[in-house]
Rosetta silent file (secondary structure, phi, psi, omega in degrees, C-alpha in Angstrom):
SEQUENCE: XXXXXXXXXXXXXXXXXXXXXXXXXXXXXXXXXXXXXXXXXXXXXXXXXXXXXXXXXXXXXXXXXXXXXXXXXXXXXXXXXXXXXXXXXXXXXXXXXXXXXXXXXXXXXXXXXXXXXXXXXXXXXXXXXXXXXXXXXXXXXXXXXXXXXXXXXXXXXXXXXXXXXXXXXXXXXXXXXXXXXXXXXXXXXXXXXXXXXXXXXXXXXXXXXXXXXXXXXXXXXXXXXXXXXXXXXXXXXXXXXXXXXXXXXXXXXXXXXXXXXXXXXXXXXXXXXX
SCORE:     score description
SCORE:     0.000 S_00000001
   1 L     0.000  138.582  159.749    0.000    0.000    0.000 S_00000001
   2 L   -26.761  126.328 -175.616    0.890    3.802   -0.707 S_00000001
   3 L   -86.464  113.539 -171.892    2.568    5.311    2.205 S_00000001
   4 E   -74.148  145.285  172.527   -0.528    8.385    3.145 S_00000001
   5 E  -157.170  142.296  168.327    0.419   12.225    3.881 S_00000001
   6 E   -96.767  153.860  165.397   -1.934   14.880    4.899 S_00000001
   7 E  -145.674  123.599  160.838   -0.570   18.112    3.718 S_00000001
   8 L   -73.584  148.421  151.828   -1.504   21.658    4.535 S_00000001
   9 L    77.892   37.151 -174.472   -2.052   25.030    2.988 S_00000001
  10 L   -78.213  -26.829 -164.680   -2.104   23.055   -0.835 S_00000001
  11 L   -52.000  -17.488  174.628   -3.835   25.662   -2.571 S_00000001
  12 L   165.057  179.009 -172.666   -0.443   26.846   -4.181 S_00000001
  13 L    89.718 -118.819 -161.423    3.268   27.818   -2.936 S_00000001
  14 L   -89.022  -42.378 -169.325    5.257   25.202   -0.819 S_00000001
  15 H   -67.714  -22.224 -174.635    2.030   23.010   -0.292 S_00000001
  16 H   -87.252  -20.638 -157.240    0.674   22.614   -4.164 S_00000001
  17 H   -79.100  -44.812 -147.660    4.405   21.940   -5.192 S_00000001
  18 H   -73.075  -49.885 -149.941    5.038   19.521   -2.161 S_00000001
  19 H   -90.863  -17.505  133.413    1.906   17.668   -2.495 S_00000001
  20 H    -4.566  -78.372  168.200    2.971   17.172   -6.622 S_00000001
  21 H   -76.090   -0.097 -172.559    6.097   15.591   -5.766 S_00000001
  22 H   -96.578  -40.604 -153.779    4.902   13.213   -3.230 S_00000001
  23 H   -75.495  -49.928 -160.488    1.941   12.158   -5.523 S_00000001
  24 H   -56.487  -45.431  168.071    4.619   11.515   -8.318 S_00000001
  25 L   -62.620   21.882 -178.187    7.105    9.546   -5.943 S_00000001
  26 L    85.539    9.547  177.928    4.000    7.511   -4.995 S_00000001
  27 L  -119.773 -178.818 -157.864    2.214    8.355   -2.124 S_00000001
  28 E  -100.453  101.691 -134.949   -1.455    8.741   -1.443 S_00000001
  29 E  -107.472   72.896  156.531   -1.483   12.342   -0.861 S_00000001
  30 E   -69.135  106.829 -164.860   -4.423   14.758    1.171 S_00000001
  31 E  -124.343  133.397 -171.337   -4.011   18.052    0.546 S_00000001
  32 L  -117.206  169.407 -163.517   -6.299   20.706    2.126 S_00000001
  33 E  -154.770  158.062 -177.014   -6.916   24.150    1.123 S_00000001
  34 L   -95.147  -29.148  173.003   -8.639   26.766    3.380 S_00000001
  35 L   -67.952  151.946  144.846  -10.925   27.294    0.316 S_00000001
  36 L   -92.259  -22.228  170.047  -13.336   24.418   -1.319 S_00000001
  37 H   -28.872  -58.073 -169.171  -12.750   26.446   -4.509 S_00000001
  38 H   -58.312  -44.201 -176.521   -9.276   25.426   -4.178 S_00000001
  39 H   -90.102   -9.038  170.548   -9.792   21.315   -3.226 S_00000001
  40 H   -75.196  -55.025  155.238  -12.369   21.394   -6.073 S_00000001
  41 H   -56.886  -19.893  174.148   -9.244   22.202   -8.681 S_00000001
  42 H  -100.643  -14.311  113.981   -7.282   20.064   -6.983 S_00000001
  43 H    11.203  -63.072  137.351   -9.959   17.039   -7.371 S_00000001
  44 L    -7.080  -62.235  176.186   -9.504   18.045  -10.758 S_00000001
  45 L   -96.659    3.664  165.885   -6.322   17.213  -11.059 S_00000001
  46 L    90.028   37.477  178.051   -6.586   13.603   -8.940 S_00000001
  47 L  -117.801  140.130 -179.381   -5.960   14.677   -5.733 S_00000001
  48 E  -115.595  121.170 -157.934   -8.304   13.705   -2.860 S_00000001
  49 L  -126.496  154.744  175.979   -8.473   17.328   -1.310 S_00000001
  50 L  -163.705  174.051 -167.558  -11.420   18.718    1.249 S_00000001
  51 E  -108.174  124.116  126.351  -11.111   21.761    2.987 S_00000001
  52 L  -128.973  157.718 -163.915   -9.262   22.730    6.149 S_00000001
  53 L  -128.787  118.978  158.086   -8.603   26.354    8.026 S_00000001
  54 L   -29.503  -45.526 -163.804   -6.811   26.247   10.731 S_00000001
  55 L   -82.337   -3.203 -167.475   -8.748   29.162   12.412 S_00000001
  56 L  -131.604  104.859  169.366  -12.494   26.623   12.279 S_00000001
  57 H   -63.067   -8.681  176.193  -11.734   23.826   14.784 S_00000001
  58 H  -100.848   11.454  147.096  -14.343   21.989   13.115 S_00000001
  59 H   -88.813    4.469 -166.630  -12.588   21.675    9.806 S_00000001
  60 L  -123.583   -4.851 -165.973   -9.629   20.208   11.520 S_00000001
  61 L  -100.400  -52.865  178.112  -11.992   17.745   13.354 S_00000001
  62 L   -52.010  -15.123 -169.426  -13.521   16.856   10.311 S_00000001
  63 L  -122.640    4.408 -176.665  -10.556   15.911    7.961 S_00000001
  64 H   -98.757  -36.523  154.231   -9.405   14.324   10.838 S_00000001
  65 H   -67.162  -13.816 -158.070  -12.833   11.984   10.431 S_00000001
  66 H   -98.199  -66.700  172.356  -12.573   11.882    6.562 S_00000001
  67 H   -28.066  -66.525 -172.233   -8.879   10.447    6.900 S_00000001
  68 H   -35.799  -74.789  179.954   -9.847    7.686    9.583 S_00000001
  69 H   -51.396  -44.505  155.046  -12.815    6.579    7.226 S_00000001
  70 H  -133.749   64.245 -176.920  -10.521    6.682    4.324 S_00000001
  71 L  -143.033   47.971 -174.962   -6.875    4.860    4.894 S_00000001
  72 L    36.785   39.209  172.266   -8.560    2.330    7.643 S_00000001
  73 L    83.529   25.186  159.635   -7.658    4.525   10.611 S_00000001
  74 L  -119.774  166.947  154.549   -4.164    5.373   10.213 S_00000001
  75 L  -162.732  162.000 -156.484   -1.674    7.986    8.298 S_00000001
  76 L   -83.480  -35.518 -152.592    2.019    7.837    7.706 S_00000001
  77 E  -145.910  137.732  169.814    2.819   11.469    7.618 S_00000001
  78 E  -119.448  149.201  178.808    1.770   15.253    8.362 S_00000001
  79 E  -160.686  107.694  177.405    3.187   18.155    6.804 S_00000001
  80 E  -104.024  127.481 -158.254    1.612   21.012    8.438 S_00000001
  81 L  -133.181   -6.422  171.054    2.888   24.060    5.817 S_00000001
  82 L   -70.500  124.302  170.183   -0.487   26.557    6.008 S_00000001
  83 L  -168.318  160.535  168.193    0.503   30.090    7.410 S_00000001
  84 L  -116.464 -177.359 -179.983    0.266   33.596    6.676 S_00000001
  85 L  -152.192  135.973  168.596    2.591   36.744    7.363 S_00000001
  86 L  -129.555   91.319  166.421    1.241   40.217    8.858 S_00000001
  87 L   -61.155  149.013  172.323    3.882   42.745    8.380 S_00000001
  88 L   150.142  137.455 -165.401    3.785   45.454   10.905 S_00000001
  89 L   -59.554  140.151 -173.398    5.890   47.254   13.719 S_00000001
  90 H   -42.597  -37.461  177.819    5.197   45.222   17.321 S_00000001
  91 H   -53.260  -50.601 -171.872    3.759   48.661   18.559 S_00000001
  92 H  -101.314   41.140  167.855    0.671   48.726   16.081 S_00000001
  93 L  -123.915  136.427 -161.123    0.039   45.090   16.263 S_00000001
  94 L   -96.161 -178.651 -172.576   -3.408   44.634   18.643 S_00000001
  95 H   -74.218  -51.223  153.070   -4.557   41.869   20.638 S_00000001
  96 H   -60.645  -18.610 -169.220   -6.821   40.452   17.922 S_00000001
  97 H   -99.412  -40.964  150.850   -4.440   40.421   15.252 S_00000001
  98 H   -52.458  -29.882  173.188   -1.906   38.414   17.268 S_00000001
  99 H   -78.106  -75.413 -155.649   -4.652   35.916   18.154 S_00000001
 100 H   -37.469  -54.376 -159.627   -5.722   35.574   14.702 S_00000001
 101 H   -77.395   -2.685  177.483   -2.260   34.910   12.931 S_00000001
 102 H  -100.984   -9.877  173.037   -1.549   32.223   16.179 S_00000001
 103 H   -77.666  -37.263  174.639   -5.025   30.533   15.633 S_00000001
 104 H   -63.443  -69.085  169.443   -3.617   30.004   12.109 S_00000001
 105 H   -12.898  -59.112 -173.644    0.437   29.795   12.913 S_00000001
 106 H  -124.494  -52.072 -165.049    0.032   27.559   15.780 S_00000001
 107 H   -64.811  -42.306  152.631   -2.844   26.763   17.526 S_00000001
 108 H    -0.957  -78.733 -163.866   -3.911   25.459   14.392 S_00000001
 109 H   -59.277  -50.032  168.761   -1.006   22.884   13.972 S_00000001
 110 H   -50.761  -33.995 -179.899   -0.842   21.690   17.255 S_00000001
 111 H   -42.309  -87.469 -124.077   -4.835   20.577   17.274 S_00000001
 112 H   -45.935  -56.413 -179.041   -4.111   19.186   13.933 S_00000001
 113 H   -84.162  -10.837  136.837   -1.530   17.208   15.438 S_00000001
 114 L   -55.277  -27.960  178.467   -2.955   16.078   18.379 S_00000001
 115 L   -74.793  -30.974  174.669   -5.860   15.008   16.921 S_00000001
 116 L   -83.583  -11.266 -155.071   -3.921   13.028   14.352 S_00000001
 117 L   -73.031    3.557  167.038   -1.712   11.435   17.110 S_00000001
 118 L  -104.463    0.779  158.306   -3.723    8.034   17.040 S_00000001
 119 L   -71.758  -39.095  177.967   -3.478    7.783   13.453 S_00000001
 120 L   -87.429    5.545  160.854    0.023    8.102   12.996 S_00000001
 121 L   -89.898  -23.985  163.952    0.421    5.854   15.780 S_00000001
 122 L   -75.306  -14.522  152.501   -1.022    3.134   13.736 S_00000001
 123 L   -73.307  167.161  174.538    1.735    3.420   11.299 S_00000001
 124 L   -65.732  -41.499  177.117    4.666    1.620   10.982 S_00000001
 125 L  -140.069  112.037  179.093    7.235    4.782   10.873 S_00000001
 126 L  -134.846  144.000 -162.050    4.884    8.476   11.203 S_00000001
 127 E  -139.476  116.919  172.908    6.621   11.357   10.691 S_00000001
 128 E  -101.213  116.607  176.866    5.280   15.395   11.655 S_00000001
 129 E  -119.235   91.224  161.076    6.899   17.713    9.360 S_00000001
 130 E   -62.669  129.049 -177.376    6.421   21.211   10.608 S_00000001
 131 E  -109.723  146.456  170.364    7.337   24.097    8.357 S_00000001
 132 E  -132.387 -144.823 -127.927    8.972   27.010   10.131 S_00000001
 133 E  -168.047  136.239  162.786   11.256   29.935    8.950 S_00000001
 134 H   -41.497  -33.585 -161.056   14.711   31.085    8.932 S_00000001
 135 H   -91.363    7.080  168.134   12.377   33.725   11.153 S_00000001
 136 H   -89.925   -8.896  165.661   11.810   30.772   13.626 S_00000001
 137 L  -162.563   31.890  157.327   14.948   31.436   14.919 S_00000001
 138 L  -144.176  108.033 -146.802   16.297   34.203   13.692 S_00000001
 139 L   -98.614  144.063 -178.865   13.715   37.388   14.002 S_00000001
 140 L   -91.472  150.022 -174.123   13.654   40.584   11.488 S_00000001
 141 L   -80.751  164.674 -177.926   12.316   43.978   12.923 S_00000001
 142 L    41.083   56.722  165.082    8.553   44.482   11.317 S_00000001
 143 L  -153.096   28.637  165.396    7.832   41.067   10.948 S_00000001
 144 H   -39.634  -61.762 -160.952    7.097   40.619   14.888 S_00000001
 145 H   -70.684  -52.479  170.655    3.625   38.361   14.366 S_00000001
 146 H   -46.280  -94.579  163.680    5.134   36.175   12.005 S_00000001
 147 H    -8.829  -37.357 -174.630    8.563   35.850   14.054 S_00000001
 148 H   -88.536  -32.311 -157.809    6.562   34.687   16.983 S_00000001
 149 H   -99.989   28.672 -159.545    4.484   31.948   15.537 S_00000001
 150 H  -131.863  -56.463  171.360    7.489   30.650   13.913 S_00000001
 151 H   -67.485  -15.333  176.714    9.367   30.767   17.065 S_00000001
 152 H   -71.742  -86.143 -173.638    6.276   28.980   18.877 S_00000001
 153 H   -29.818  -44.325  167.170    6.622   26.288   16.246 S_00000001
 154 H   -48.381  -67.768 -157.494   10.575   25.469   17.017 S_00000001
 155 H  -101.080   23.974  149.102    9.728   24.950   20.198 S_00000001
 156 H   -94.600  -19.109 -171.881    6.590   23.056   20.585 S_00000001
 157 H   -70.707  -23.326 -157.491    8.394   20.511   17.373 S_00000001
 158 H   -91.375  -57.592  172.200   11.738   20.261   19.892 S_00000001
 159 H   -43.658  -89.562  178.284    9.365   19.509   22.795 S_00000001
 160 H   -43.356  -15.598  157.610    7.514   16.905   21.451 S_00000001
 161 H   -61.461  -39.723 -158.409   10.588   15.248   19.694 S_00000001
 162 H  -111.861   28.881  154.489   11.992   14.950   23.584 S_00000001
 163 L   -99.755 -155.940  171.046    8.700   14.049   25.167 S_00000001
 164 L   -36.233  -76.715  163.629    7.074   10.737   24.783 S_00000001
 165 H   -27.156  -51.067 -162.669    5.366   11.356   21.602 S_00000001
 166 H  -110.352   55.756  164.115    8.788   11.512   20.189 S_00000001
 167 H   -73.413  -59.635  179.379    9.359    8.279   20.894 S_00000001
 168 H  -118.332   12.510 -165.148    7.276    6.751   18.606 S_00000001
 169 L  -150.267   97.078 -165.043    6.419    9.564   16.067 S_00000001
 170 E   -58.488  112.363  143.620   10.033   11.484   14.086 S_00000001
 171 E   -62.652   88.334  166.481    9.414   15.261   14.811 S_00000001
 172 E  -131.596  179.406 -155.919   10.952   17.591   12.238 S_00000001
 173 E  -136.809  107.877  136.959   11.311   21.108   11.612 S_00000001
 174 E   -63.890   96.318 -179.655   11.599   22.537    7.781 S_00000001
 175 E  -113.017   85.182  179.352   13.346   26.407    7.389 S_00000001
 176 E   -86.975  170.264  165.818   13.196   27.894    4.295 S_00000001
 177 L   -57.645 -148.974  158.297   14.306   30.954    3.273 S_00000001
 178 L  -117.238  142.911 -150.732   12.968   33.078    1.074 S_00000001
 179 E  -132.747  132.803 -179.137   11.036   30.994   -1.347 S_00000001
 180 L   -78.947  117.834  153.743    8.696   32.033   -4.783 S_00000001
 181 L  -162.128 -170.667 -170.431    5.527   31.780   -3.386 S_00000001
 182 L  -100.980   11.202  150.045    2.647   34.460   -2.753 S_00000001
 183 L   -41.745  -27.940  152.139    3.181   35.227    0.870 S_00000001
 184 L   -67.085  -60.394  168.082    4.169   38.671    0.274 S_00000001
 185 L   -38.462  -79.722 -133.783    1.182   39.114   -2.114 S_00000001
 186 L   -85.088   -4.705 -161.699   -1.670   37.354    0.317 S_00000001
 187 L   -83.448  -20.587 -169.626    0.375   39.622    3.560 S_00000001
 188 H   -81.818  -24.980 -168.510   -0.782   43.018    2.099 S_00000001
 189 H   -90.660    0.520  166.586   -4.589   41.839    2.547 S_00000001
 190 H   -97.803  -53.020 -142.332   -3.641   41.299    6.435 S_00000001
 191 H   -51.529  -47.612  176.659   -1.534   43.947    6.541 S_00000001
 192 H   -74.489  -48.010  151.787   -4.764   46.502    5.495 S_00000001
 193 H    -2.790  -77.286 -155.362   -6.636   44.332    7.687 S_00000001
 194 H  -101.491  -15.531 -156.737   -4.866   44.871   10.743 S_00000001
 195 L  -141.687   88.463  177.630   -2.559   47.910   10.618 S_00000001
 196 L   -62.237   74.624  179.214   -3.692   51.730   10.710 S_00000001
 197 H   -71.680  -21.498  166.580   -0.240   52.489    9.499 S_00000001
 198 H   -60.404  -48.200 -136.970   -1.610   55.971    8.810 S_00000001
 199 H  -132.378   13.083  179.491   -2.412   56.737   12.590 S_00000001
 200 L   -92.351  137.373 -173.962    0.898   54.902   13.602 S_00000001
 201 L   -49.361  -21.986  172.301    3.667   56.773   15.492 S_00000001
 202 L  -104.648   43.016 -176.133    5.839   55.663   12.651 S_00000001
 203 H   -47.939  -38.731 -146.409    3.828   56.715    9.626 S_00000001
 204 H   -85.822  -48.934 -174.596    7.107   57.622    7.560 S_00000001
 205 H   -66.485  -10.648  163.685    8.827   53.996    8.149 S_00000001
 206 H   -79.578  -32.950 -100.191    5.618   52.390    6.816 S_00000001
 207 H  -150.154  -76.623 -169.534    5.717   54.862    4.094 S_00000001
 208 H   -86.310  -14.018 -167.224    9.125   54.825    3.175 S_00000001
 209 H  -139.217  -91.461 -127.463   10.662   51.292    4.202 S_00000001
 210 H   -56.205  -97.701 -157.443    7.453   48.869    5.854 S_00000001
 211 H   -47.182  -53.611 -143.747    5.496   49.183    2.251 S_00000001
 212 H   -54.786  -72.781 -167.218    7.824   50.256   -0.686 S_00000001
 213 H   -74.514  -49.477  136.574   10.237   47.061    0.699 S_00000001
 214 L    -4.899  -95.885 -135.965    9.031   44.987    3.042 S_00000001
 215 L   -96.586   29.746  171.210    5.705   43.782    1.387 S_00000001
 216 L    12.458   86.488 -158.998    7.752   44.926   -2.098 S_00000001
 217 L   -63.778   27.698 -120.440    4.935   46.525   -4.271 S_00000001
 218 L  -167.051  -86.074  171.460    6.975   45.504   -7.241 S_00000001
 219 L    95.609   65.097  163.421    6.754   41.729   -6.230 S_00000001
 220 L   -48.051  131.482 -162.867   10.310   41.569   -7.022 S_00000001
 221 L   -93.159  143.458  146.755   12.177   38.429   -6.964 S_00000001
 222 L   -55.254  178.558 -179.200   14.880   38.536   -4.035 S_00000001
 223 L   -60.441  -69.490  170.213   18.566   37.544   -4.635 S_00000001
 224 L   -88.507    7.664  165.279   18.414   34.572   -3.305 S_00000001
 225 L   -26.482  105.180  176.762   14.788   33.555   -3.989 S_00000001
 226 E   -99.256  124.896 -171.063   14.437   29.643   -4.445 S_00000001
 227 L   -67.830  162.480 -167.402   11.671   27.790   -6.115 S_00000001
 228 L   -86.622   63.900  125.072    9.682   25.549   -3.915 S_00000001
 229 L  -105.297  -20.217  169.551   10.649   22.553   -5.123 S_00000001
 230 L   -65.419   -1.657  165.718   13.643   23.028   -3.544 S_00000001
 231 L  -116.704   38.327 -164.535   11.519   22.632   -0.317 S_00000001
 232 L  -114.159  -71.076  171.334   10.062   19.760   -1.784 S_00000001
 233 H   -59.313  -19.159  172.735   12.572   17.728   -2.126 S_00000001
 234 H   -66.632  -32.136 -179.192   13.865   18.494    1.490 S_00000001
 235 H   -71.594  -85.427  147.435   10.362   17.597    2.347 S_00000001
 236 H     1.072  -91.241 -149.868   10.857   13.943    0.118 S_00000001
 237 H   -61.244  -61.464 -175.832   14.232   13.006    1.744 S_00000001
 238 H   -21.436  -45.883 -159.689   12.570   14.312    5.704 S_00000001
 239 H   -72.011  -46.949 -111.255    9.857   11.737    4.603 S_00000001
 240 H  -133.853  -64.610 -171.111   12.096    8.810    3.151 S_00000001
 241 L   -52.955  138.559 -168.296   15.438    8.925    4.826 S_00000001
 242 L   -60.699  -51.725 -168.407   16.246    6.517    7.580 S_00000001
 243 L  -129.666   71.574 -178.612   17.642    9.028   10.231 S_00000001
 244 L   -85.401  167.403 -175.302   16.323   12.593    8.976 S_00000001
 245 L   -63.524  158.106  150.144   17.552   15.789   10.610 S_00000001
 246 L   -74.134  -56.443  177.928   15.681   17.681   13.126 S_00000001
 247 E  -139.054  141.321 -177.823   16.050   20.631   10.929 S_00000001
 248 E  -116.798   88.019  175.853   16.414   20.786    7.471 S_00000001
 249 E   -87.547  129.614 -168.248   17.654   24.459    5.918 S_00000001
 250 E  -126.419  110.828 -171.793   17.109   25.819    3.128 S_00000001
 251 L   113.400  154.879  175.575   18.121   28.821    0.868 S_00000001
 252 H   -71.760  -36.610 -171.938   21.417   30.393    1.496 S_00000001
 253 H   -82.694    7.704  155.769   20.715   33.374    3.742 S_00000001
 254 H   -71.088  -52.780 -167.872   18.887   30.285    6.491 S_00000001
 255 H   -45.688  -63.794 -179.864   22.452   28.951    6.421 S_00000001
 256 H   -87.172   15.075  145.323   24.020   32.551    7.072 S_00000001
 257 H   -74.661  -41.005 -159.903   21.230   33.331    9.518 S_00000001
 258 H   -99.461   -8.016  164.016   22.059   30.206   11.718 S_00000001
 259 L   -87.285  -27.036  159.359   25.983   31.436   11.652 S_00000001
 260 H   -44.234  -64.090 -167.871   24.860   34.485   12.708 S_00000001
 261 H   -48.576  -51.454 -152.393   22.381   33.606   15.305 S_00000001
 262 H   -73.508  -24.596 -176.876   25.240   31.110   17.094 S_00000001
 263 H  -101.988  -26.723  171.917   28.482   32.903   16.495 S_00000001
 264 L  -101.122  150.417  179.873   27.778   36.810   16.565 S_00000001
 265 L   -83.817  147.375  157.346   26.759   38.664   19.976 S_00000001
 266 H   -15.278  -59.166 -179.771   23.533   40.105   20.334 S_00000001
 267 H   -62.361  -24.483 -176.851   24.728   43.567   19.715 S_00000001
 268 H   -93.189  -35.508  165.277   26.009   42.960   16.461 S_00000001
 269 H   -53.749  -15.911  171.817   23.003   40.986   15.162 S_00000001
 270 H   -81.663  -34.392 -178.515   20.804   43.639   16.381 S_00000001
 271 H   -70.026  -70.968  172.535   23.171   46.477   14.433 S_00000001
 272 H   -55.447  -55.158 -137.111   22.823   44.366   10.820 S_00000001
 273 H   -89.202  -31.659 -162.658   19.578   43.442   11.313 S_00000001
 274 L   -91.682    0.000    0.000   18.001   46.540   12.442 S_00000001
């Protein structure tokens, strides 16, 4: 039998590419979308897709029934990859707008994975493949909301690798870079959402830096921009591989973020970075 993966967050990026290359190597793939527009094209295309959103616990309870009923009450693999980004300085981000992006970010994942833990205990080898962020452990000023639910993510995946659970169930952590996908693009609809950047004590650095660059009106490829298959295949070996990593990085500036974090003092990572 096909070795099963749930995959989040399918509708296009890291998740449509991811779930693509898994179907092609051979496994029996469920990929959710926060839309049903979205699992209705990917139906389309031979995928058995249904809709979950992180933020409606009863879509995560539900695909968690739809699985059970159909791969006889197990699954091999999760690869929870749905998130968003809300640029904006820590000052003008409110108390709803941090709960929102952590019922997506986090709280989200964890259900997802508790709720899954007696399926993937019925496999032979199950494997939770969180994706987090060079910005999971290394954080950029006006990308606070993001930064946190990224750093939240590190460390509930390192806890549950050294509790019980990761005993019996391989706990890893995916950190890409920066990667072509539309998270810059979908960030401007929280970003007007959430952040009276007009009325902010910093109007000019939203104005002059936060928009022009940051959420790059241009939609400009970075330098080092990688296509997601290159978080695909990273995904593919994580899945496959005998002994996979804990963390698996990806794109060059994650590399020369993690020499940073560990080798330069605080003051000087705060001086480049800021």
């Amino acid at each position: 039998m096909a070795r099963t993966i749930l995959i989040t967050g399918s509708s296009g990026g890291i998740g449509y590419c991811t779930a693509k290359t898994l179907k092609k190597a051979g496994w029996r793939v469920f990929a959710t979308c926060r839309k049903q527009k979205d699992c209705n094209r990917l139906i389309e295309e031979g995928f058995e897709s249904f809709r979950l959103d992180y933020s409606d616990e009863r879509t995560i309870i539900s695909t968690v029934k739809k699985i059970r009923g159909l791969n006889y009450g197990k699954i091999d693999a999760l690869f929870n990859n749905g998130a968003y980004a809300l640029p904006g300085a820590v000052e003008d981000l409110s108390r709803d707008a941090l709960r929102a992006i952590f019922e997506v970010n986090f709280f989200g994942h964890v259900d997802l994975i508790n709720r899954l833990l007696p399926l993937l205990r019925a496999s032979d080898d199950p494997r939770v493949i969180n994706c987090s962020s060079v910005l999971g452990f290394l954080a950029l000023p006006y990308r606070g909301a993001y930064n946190a639910t990224k750093f939240a993510i590190e460390g509930i995946t390192d806890t549950l690798r050294r509790e019980e659970t990761g005993k019996e169930i391989k706990f890893i952590l995916i950190e890409p870079g920066p990667i072509k996908t539309n998270i810059r693009r979908n960030a401007m609809h929280y970003f007007e959402r959430w952040i009276d950047w007009k009325h902010s004590q910093i109007s000019e650095v939203y104005r002059e830096k936060i928009i022009k660059r940051l959420l790059n009106e241009k939609n400009e490829t970075d330098f080092f921009e990688l296509d997601c298959t290159y978080v695909s295949k990273k995904v593919l070996h994580a899945l496959t591989s005998r002994r996979p990593k804990n963390r698996y990085y990806i794109t060059y500036p994650t590399y020369a973020a993690d020499i940073l974090r560990r080798f330069f003092p605080s003051a000087i990572q705060d001086f480049l970075l800021r």
